[in-house]
Amino acid sequence: MGRGERVVAYARAPVRGLALAGLALLGPPLLILIFVGAHAGLPSPAFFVERGRRLPALARRLAARWGGADLPSPYRPAPPPPTRDPDGWYRDGGALFRSAFPPAYLARLRWIFRDPATVRDLAWMALNPLIGGPLAALAPALIAGGLVTAWLHPSPGGLALAVAAALLGIALGPPLLRAHTRWTRVLLAPPARRAPGRVMSAIGRSAAAGAHVCASAVLPGVAAVFALAQVLAIALMPVRLWPETVLGSRRYVSWRRAKIGAWTGVRIAEPYRPEPPLPQPEPDGTYRLGWGPVGTVYRTRAAAVRARRFEWTVRDPASWRDLAWLLLEVPVAAVLFAVPALLIGGGLILLCWLWAWTGALSLISGLTWLPGDVLHAAVPMSANIPAPVAGLAAAALGIAAAPALLRCHALLSRALLAPTRAAVLANRVDTLTSSRARISDAQAAELRRIERDLHDGAQARWVAVGMTLGAAEELIDRDPEAAKAVIAGAKNMSVAALGELRELIRGIHPPVLADRGLADAVRTLAMDAPLEAEVHVDLPGRVAAPIEAAVYFAVSELLANVAKHAAASQVSVALTYENGLLRATVTDDGQGGAVAGHGGGLHGIRRRLDGFDGVLTLSSPPGGPTAATLEIPCALSSPKTSTSSEKGSPTS
């Protein structure tokens, strides 16, 4: 950069800083507008958030251009428009729509609100006036302060101070712009994919624990609202209002269970009994609940449904345990979280706001020669220098106590919200009974398929072979050459029949699975996959043959789904065994958005795993990657060790 360009850069820097400071002031009003518009729902919650991206996008472009850095856009690509199925319907997960508008609307909502860049934009709007704005405004503020000082105090000392302030503002212009760009990169650029250090990880965990304590001090107010609604429902119209309030409370309590598990690692299972089936009408059109003389007859289906749901929610012990937890949340939170939340909130106020206000007024006093007693009279508390130290100590004390208090609250919540031992056993019996029934039905259907394939395939071919050999027997004396041709045809038919039998056997239980085990069978699947596949195996032995077959066919179905639907270029399969769990994970780099809808392949995998008390966990955000994990509790039957990492090649 030449001398002339450098002079121009220093001259432009304060003006550019003033523009960036103006953009920072627009953040809080826009944040309020987005919040109000998104909750109003007109025309769409995503509309205001999407339009609000224009301010961060403008700030990103200006900061990148004026600060000399590359700040790419962090947003995920917009979802494609929905496509119509051959039957004329539009599909969104497991839901079907006649019009393209509902699935497009839902996809756009998910795109906006599941994008991490949306939260980072909103955080930038709230924090930029406190961090980025002062960085950008400091240089023009120094220059403006120098000019004001020269106008108010034209004495030699005042002019000297004014010139020094103006020169300092001009000199700090480009460095402050670069600092502002680095701050902008923190929230408005894609996050750098690097593992944080040990110190930063500890600071992040401590800050997260402090935020969770503050949230846990506020959330009991929501619990109190749900508890009050249930109490009023019991007092006023229990049959009509009680089930609705219970189900609404269950959604909130289930959300709190998930948050408690994510914040503390204390997992709380769902204790609710399944909803009973809808009542069926009697021949006379009425609906009967119960049996014998104690049964109740309802004229309308709606009345029968209300009564059935009321009976279901009242007899479920989890409903009353949820109500007890909601009633106890306020006193428990007051004991556990009130003091640390006040320490953290008050400490941050003392640390940030008063300190910043003191520094700003001190700067104004120095530039304008305000008397010191005026400053102390304006902010007597902020003039006390130990206030930030006290704020830092208070916040640190609250954050230090946060993990233990959160875990204590999680253990207390688990005592009420977790299923009882009797409920766990009853649920397990119900699950095993239903899974056994499904497995029996699947086995019966498989036997019928095998019977049909044998009857229509191999059996028909062997009958044809027998008839062909009979014809050859009649021709062998009269026309030996014709008999040889007929026998050759019978031989070809026997080869085809043998091939069909082998295919049938492979579909029942692959020979490679029986001979070489699950690891080599999965490697064979990867080699046959029509895309680049990588297999990682760490199995200290073999498991039972039925479990091997279930995992083999599940992995085969997942690889087929990746090839057909994921638009992926590569896939990896990992087989591990740890703590009594056989785990198989299939990960691809495709477009994501996979849903385990009813009747699909993933739903079939879950049904297959139910018979072994296994689970399927799916993670497939829009844009990918997709990871499907199978977990089956089992024991090893062989001490052999097989640890490898191999790549499968695409077949031609």
XYZ file of C-alpha atoms in Angstrom, residues 329-562:
234
model
C -40.811 -26.672 41.308
C -41.276 -23.158 42.707
C -40.129 -23.855 46.309
C -37.319 -26.171 45.145
C -36.074 -23.614 42.630
C -36.311 -20.861 45.236
C -34.088 -22.864 47.585
C -31.607 -24.098 44.989
C -31.397 -21.452 42.266
C -32.531 -18.073 43.609
C -29.275 -17.128 45.347
C -26.845 -18.304 42.605
C -29.005 -16.708 39.883
C -28.960 -13.386 41.766
C -25.207 -13.685 42.264
C -24.619 -14.350 38.567
C -27.038 -11.707 37.278
C -26.028 -9.038 39.759
C -22.362 -9.832 39.333
C -22.550 -9.457 35.574
C -24.352 -6.134 35.956
C -21.680 -4.859 38.318
C -18.938 -6.251 36.117
C -20.125 -4.976 32.745
C -22.641 -2.170 32.921
C -21.316 -0.047 35.783
C -17.711 -0.468 34.727
C -18.497 0.493 31.127
C -20.578 3.455 32.300
C -17.751 4.626 34.561
C -15.232 4.393 31.740
C -17.495 6.302 29.348
C -18.115 9.143 31.788
C -14.438 9.285 32.690
C -13.590 9.679 29.011
C -16.200 12.432 28.637
C -14.837 14.171 31.704
C -11.293 14.050 30.376
C -12.248 15.357 26.964
C -14.604 18.101 28.133
C -12.904 19.054 31.428
C -16.012 18.341 33.496
C -15.351 18.733 37.219
C -14.798 15.463 39.082
C -17.586 16.195 41.594
C -20.083 16.307 38.720
C -19.039 12.810 37.650
C -19.262 11.412 41.179
C -22.629 13.045 41.705
C -23.941 11.524 38.455
C -22.918 7.921 39.213
C -21.834 7.515 42.819
C -21.946 3.710 42.637
C -20.099 3.395 39.346
C -17.283 5.637 40.564
C -16.389 2.974 43.097
C -13.593 0.995 41.421
C -14.081 -2.230 43.516
C -17.594 -2.683 42.047
C -16.333 -4.691 39.020
C -14.173 -6.810 41.301
C -17.163 -7.529 43.537
C -19.265 -8.333 40.470
C -16.655 -10.735 39.155
C -16.407 -12.471 42.534
C -20.203 -12.775 42.861
C -20.607 -14.180 39.344
C -17.730 -16.619 39.892
C -19.275 -17.826 43.159
C -22.656 -18.404 41.523
C -21.117 -20.196 38.531
C -18.952 -22.376 40.804
C -22.021 -23.607 42.680
C -24.100 -24.092 39.514
C -23.099 -27.690 38.499
C -23.726 -29.156 41.959
C -27.093 -27.380 42.302
C -28.186 -28.451 38.820
C -27.313 -32.064 39.578
C -29.131 -31.913 42.911
C -32.231 -30.598 41.122
C -31.892 -33.326 38.486
C -31.767 -36.074 41.125
C -34.802 -34.640 42.909
C -36.664 -34.412 39.601
C -35.749 -37.978 38.695
C -37.259 -39.176 41.979
C -40.648 -37.827 40.830
C -40.522 -37.831 37.039
C -38.832 -41.166 36.351
C -40.977 -44.282 35.985
C -41.321 -46.435 39.074
C -39.860 -49.922 39.162
C -43.318 -51.450 38.738
C -43.992 -49.183 35.761
C -40.652 -50.109 34.197
C -41.382 -53.811 34.565
C -44.938 -53.413 33.236
C -43.712 -51.366 30.273
C -41.016 -53.924 29.547
C -43.542 -56.755 29.662
C -45.859 -54.849 27.309
C -42.990 -54.054 24.945
C -41.748 -57.637 24.885
C -45.287 -58.963 24.415
C -46.001 -56.653 21.499
C -42.567 -57.228 19.957
C -42.993 -60.989 20.295
C -46.355 -60.738 18.554
C -44.793 -58.667 15.761
C -41.918 -61.119 15.426
C -44.365 -64.025 15.268
C -46.313 -62.236 12.539
C -43.097 -61.449 10.680
C -41.957 -65.072 10.952
C -45.317 -66.290 9.665
C -45.146 -63.846 6.758
C -41.568 -64.942 6.038
C -42.598 -68.599 6.029
C -45.440 -67.795 3.631
C -42.990 -65.936 1.386
C -40.573 -68.870 1.400
C -43.410 -71.273 0.663
C -44.614 -69.071 -2.200
C -41.111 -68.679 -3.637
C -40.510 -72.434 -3.465
C -43.908 -73.210 -4.974
C -43.724 -70.656 -7.784
C -39.988 -70.834 -8.426
C -37.788 -73.801 -7.629
C -40.618 -76.350 -7.341
C -42.055 -75.381 -10.724
C -38.604 -75.603 -12.330
C -37.940 -79.068 -10.843
C -41.345 -80.278 -12.064
C -40.390 -78.990 -15.502
C -37.040 -80.810 -15.229
C -38.840 -84.074 -14.389
C -41.242 -83.686 -17.317
C -38.358 -82.860 -19.663
C -36.430 -85.935 -18.552
C -39.567 -88.047 -19.123
C -39.795 -86.720 -22.675
C -36.103 -87.514 -23.176
C -36.698 -91.055 -21.935
C -39.335 -91.565 -24.644
C -37.053 -90.134 -27.359
C -33.822 -91.905 -26.430
C -34.595 -95.057 -28.495
C -36.267 -93.388 -31.478
C -34.186 -90.178 -31.797
C -31.025 -90.112 -29.663
C -29.954 -86.672 -30.942
C -33.275 -85.110 -29.985
C -33.075 -86.827 -26.611
C -29.610 -85.288 -26.015
C -30.995 -81.822 -26.792
C -33.889 -82.334 -24.395
C -31.508 -83.546 -21.658
C -29.314 -80.467 -22.212
C -32.386 -78.271 -21.708
C -33.212 -80.146 -18.515
C -29.665 -79.562 -17.300
C -29.978 -75.791 -17.894
C -33.291 -75.729 -16.025
C -31.716 -77.560 -13.076
C -28.903 -74.969 -12.960
C -31.472 -72.148 -12.938
C -33.468 -73.899 -10.200
C -30.297 -74.298 -8.130
C -29.538 -70.576 -8.540
C -33.018 -69.671 -7.317
C -32.565 -71.922 -4.286
C -29.269 -70.238 -3.468
C -30.847 -66.770 -3.731
C -33.655 -67.903 -1.464
C -31.202 -69.285 1.096
C -29.165 -66.078 0.943
C -32.294 -64.066 1.743
C -33.054 -66.284 4.748
C -29.530 -66.346 6.203
C -26.512 -65.285 4.136
C -23.819 -67.995 4.024
C -21.052 -65.436 4.609
C -22.785 -64.454 7.855
C -22.891 -68.025 9.086
C -19.361 -68.900 7.929
C -17.342 -65.754 8.649
C -19.387 -63.675 11.060
C -20.951 -60.228 11.154
C -17.781 -58.230 10.451
C -16.978 -59.941 7.128
C -20.654 -59.969 6.151
C -20.860 -56.172 6.622
C -17.620 -55.742 4.641
C -19.247 -57.706 1.833
C -22.229 -55.360 1.934
C -19.879 -52.368 1.747
C -18.034 -53.824 -1.236
C -21.345 -54.295 -3.041
C -22.563 -50.753 -2.250
C -22.811 -48.448 -5.319
C -20.780 -45.691 -3.606
C -17.548 -45.383 -1.674
C -17.955 -47.221 1.624
C -15.640 -47.537 4.612
C -15.964 -50.114 7.391
C -14.506 -49.867 10.911
C -14.841 -52.975 13.076
C -13.933 -53.405 16.732
C -15.650 -56.586 17.911
C -13.876 -58.698 20.537
C -15.897 -61.736 19.493
C -19.152 -62.936 17.974
C -22.702 -62.507 19.197
C -25.688 -64.813 18.855
C -26.708 -65.720 15.314
C -30.186 -64.079 15.489
C -28.631 -60.776 16.589
C -26.021 -61.007 13.814
C -28.782 -61.554 11.277
C -30.832 -58.629 12.617
C -27.853 -56.242 12.481
C -26.817 -57.533 9.041
C -30.209 -56.942 7.446
C -30.576 -53.579 9.251
C -27.213 -52.378 7.908
C -28.170 -53.680 4.466
C -31.413 -51.664 4.578
C -29.568 -48.530 5.740
C -26.993 -48.813 2.944
C -29.799 -49.271 0.421
C -31.540 -46.141 1.772
C -28.307 -44.143 1.482
